[in-house]
Coordinates of N, CA and C in Angstrom, one line a residue:
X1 N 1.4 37.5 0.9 CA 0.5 38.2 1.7 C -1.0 37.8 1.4
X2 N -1.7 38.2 2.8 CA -3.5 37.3 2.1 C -3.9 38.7 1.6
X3 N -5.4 38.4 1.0 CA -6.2 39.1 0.3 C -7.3 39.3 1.4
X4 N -8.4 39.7 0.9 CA -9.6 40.7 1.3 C -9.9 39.8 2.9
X5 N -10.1 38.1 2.9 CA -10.9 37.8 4.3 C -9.5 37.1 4.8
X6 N -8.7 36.9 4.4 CA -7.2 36.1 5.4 C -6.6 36.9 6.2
X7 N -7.2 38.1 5.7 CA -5.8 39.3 6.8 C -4.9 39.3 6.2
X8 N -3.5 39.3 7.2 CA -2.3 39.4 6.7 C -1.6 38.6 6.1
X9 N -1.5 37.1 6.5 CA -1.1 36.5 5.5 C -2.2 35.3 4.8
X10 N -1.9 34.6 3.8 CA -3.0 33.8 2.9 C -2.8 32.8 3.8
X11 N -4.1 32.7 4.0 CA -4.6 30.9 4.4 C -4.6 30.1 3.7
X12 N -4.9 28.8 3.6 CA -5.4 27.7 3.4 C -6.7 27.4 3.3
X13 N -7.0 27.2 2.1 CA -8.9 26.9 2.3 C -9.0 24.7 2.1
X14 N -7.7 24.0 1.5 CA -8.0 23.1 1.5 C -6.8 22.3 2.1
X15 N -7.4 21.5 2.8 CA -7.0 20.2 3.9 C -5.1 19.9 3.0
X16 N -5.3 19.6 2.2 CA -4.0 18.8 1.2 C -3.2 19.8 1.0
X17 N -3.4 21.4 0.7 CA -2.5 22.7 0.7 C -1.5 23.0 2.3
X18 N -2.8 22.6 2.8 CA -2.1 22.8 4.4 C -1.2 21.4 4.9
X19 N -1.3 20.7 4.3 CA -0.5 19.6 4.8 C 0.5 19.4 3.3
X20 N 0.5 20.0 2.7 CA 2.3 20.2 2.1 C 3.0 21.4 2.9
X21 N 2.0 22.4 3.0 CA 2.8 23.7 3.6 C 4.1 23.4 5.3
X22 N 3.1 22.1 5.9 CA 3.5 22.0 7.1 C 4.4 21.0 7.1
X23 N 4.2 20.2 5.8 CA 5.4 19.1 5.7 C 6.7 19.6 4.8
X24 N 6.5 20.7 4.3 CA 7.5 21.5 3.6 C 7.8 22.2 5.0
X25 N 7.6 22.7 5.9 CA 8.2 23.3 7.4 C 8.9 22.4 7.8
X26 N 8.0 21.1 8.0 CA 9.0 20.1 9.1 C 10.4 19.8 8.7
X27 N 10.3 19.5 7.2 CA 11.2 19.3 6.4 C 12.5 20.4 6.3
X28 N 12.4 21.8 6.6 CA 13.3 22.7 6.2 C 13.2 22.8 7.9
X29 N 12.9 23.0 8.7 CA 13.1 23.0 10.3 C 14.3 22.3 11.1
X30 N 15.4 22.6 11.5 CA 16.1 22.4 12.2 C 15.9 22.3 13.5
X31 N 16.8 21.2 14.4 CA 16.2 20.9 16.3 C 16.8 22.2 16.5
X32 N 15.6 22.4 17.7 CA 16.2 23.7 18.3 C 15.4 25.4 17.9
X33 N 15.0 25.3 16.9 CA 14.6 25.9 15.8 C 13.0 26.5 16.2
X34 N 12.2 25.2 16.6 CA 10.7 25.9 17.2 C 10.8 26.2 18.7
X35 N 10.2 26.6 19.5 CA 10.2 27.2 21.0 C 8.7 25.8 21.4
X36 N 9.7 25.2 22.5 CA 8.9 24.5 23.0 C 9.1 23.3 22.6
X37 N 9.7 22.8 21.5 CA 9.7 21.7 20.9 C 11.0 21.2 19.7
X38 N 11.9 21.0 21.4 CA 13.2 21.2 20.5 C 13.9 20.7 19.3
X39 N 13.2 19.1 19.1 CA 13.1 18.4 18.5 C 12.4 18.1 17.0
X40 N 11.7 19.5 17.1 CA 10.7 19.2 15.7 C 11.6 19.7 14.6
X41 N 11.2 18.8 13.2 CA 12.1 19.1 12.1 C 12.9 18.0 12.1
X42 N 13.5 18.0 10.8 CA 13.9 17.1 10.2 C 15.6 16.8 10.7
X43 N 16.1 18.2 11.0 CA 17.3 18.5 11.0 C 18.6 18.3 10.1
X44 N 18.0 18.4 8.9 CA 18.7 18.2 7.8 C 20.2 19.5 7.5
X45 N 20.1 20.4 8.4 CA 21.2 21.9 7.7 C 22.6 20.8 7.9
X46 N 22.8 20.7 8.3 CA 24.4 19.5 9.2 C 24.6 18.4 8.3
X47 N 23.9 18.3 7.7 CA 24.0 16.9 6.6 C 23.9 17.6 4.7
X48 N 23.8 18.8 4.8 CA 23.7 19.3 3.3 C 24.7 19.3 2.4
X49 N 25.9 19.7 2.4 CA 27.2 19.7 2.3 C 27.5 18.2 1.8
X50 N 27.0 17.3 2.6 CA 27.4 16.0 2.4 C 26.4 14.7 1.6
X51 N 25.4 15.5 1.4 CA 24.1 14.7 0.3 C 24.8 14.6 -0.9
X52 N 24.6 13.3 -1.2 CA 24.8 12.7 -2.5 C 25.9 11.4 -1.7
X53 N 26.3 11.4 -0.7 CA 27.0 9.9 -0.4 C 26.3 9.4 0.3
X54 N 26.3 7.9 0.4 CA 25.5 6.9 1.3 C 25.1 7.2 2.3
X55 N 26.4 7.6 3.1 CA 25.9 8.1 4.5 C 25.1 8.7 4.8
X56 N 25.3 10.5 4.2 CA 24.5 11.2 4.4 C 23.3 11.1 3.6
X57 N 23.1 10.7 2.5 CA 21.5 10.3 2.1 C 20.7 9.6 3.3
X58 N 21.3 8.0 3.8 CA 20.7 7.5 4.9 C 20.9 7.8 5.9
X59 N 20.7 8.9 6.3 CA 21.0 9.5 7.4 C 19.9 10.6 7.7
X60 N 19.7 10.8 6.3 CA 18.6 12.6 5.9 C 17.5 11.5 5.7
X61 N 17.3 10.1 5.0 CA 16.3 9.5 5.3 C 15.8 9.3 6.7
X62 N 16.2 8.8 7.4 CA 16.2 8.6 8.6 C 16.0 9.4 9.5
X63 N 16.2 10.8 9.0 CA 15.8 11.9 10.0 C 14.3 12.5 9.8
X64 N 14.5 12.6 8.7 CA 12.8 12.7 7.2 C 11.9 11.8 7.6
X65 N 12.0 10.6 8.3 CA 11.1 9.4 8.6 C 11.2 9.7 9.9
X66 N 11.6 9.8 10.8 CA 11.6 9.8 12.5 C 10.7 11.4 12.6
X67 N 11.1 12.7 12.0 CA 10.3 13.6 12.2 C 8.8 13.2 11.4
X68 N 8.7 12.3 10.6 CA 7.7 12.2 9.6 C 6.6 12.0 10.7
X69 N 7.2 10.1 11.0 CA 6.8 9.2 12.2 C 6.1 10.0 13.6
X70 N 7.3 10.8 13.3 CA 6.3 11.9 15.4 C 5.4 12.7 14.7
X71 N 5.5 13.4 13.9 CA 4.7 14.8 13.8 C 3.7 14.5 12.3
X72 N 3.9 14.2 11.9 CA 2.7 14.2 10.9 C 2.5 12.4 10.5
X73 N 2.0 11.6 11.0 CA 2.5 10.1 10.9 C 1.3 9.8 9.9
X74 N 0.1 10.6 9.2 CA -0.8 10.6 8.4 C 0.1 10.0 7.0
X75 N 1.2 11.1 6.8 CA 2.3 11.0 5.7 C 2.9 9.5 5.4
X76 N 3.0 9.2 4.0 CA 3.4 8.0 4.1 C 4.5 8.2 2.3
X77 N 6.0 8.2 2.8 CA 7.1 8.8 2.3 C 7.5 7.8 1.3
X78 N 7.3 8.0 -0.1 CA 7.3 7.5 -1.1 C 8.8 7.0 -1.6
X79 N 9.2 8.3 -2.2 CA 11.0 8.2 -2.4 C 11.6 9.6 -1.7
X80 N 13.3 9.2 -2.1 CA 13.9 10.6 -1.5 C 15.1 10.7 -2.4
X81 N 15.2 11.8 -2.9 CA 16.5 12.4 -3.5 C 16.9 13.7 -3.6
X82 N 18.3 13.1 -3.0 CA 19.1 14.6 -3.0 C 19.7 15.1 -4.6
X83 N 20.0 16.0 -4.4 CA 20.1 16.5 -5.7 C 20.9 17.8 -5.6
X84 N 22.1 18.2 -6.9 CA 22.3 19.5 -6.5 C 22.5 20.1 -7.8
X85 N 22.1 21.5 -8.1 CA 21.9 22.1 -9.1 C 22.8 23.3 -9.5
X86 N 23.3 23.0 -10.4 CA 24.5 24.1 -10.2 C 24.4 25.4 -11.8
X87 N 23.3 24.9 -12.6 CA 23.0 25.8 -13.0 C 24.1 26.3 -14.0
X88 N 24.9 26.5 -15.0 CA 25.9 26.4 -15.7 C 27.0 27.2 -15.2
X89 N 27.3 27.0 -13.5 CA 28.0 27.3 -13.0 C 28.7 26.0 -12.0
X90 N 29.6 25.8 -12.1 CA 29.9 24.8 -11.4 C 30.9 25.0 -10.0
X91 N 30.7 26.4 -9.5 CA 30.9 27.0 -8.6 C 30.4 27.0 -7.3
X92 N 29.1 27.5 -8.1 CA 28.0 27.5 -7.3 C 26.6 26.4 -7.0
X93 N 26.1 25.8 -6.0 CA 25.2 24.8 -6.1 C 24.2 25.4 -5.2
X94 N 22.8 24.8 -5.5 CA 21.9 24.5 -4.9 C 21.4 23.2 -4.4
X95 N 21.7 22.9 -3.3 CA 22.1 21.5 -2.8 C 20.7 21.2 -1.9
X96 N 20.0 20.1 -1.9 CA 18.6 20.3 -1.7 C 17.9 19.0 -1.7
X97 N 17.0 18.5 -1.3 CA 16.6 16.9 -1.7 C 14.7 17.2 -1.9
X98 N 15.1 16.0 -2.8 CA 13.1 15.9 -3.9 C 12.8 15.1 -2.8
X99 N 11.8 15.0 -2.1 CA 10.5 13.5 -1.5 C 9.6 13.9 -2.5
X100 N 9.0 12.4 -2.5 CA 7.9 11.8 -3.4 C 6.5 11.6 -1.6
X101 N 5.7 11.9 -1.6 CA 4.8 11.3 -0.5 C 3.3 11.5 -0.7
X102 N 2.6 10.3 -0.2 CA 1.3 10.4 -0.8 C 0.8 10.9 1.2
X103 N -1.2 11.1 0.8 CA -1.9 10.8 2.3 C -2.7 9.8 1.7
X104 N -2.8 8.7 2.4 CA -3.5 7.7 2.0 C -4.9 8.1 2.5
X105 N -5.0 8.7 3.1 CA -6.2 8.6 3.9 C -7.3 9.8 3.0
X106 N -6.4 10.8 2.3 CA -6.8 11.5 0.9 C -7.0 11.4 -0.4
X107 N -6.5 10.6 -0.2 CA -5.7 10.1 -1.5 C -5.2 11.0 -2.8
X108 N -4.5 11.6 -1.6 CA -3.2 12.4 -2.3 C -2.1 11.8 -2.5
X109 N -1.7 11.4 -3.3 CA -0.8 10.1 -3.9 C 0.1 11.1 -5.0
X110 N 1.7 10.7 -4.8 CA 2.0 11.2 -5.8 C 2.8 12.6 -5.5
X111 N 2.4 12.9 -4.9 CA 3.0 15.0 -4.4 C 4.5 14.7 -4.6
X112 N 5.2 16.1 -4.7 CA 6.8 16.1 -4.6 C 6.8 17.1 -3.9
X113 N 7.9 17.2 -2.7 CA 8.6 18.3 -2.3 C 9.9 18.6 -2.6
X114 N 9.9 19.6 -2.6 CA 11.4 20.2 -3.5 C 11.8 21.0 -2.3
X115 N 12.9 20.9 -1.6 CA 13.9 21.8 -0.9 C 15.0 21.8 -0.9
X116 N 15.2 23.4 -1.2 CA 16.5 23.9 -1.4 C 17.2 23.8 0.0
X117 N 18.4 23.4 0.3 CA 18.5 23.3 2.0 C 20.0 24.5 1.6
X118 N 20.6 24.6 0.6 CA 22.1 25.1 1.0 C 22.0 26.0 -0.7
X119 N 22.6 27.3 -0.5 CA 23.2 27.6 -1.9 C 24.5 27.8 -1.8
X120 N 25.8 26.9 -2.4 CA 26.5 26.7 -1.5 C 27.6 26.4 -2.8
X121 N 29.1 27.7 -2.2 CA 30.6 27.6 -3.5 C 31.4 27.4 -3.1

């Protein structure tokens, strides 16, 4: 929640905060998902289950790069890995993929996104 001048929730006061927050949206956004714009997002939920094989890696790339490409095309997508974390339980996972991505045009180089997409037994 924001403090004393944001209102209700916290703002953004710098340019590079606001563009992880929106590339951490696109990224966890499924089609269908926003109003008006059936297509935004990466559409990754359908492919979670199945990260960590060929397919589905090149597949969540490819979807990660085509939403990248329409909607924030500033972005320039470094690496990608999926990853799943099970925490000394081997029941349970948190199934999820790391991007690496810089803004060249900031030179914000280097950032990681971390999303959890599934907690999943």
């Amino acid at each position: 929640f924001g403090s004393d001048r944001d209102g209700l929730f916290k703002m953004h006061r710098e340019l590079k905060n606001q563009i992880s927050d929106n590339f951490r949206n696109l990224v966890q956004t499924n089609h269908g998902e926003r109003v008006g714009h059936y297509d935004f997002g990466a559409n990754l939920a359908e492919l979670a289950f199945e990260l960590g094989s060929t397919d589905a890696d090149t597949a969540a790339m490819k979807r990660i790069s085509r939403a990248v490409d329409k909607y924030m095309p500033y972005i320039q997508l470094d690496s990608f890995e999926p990853f799943d974390d099970r925490k000394n339980n081997e029941h349970v996972a948190k199934i999820g993929v790391r991007i690496t991505y810089s803004v060249p045009r900031l030179a914000y180089e280097g950032k990681v996104l971390e999303v959890i997409l599934y907690a999943a037994g």
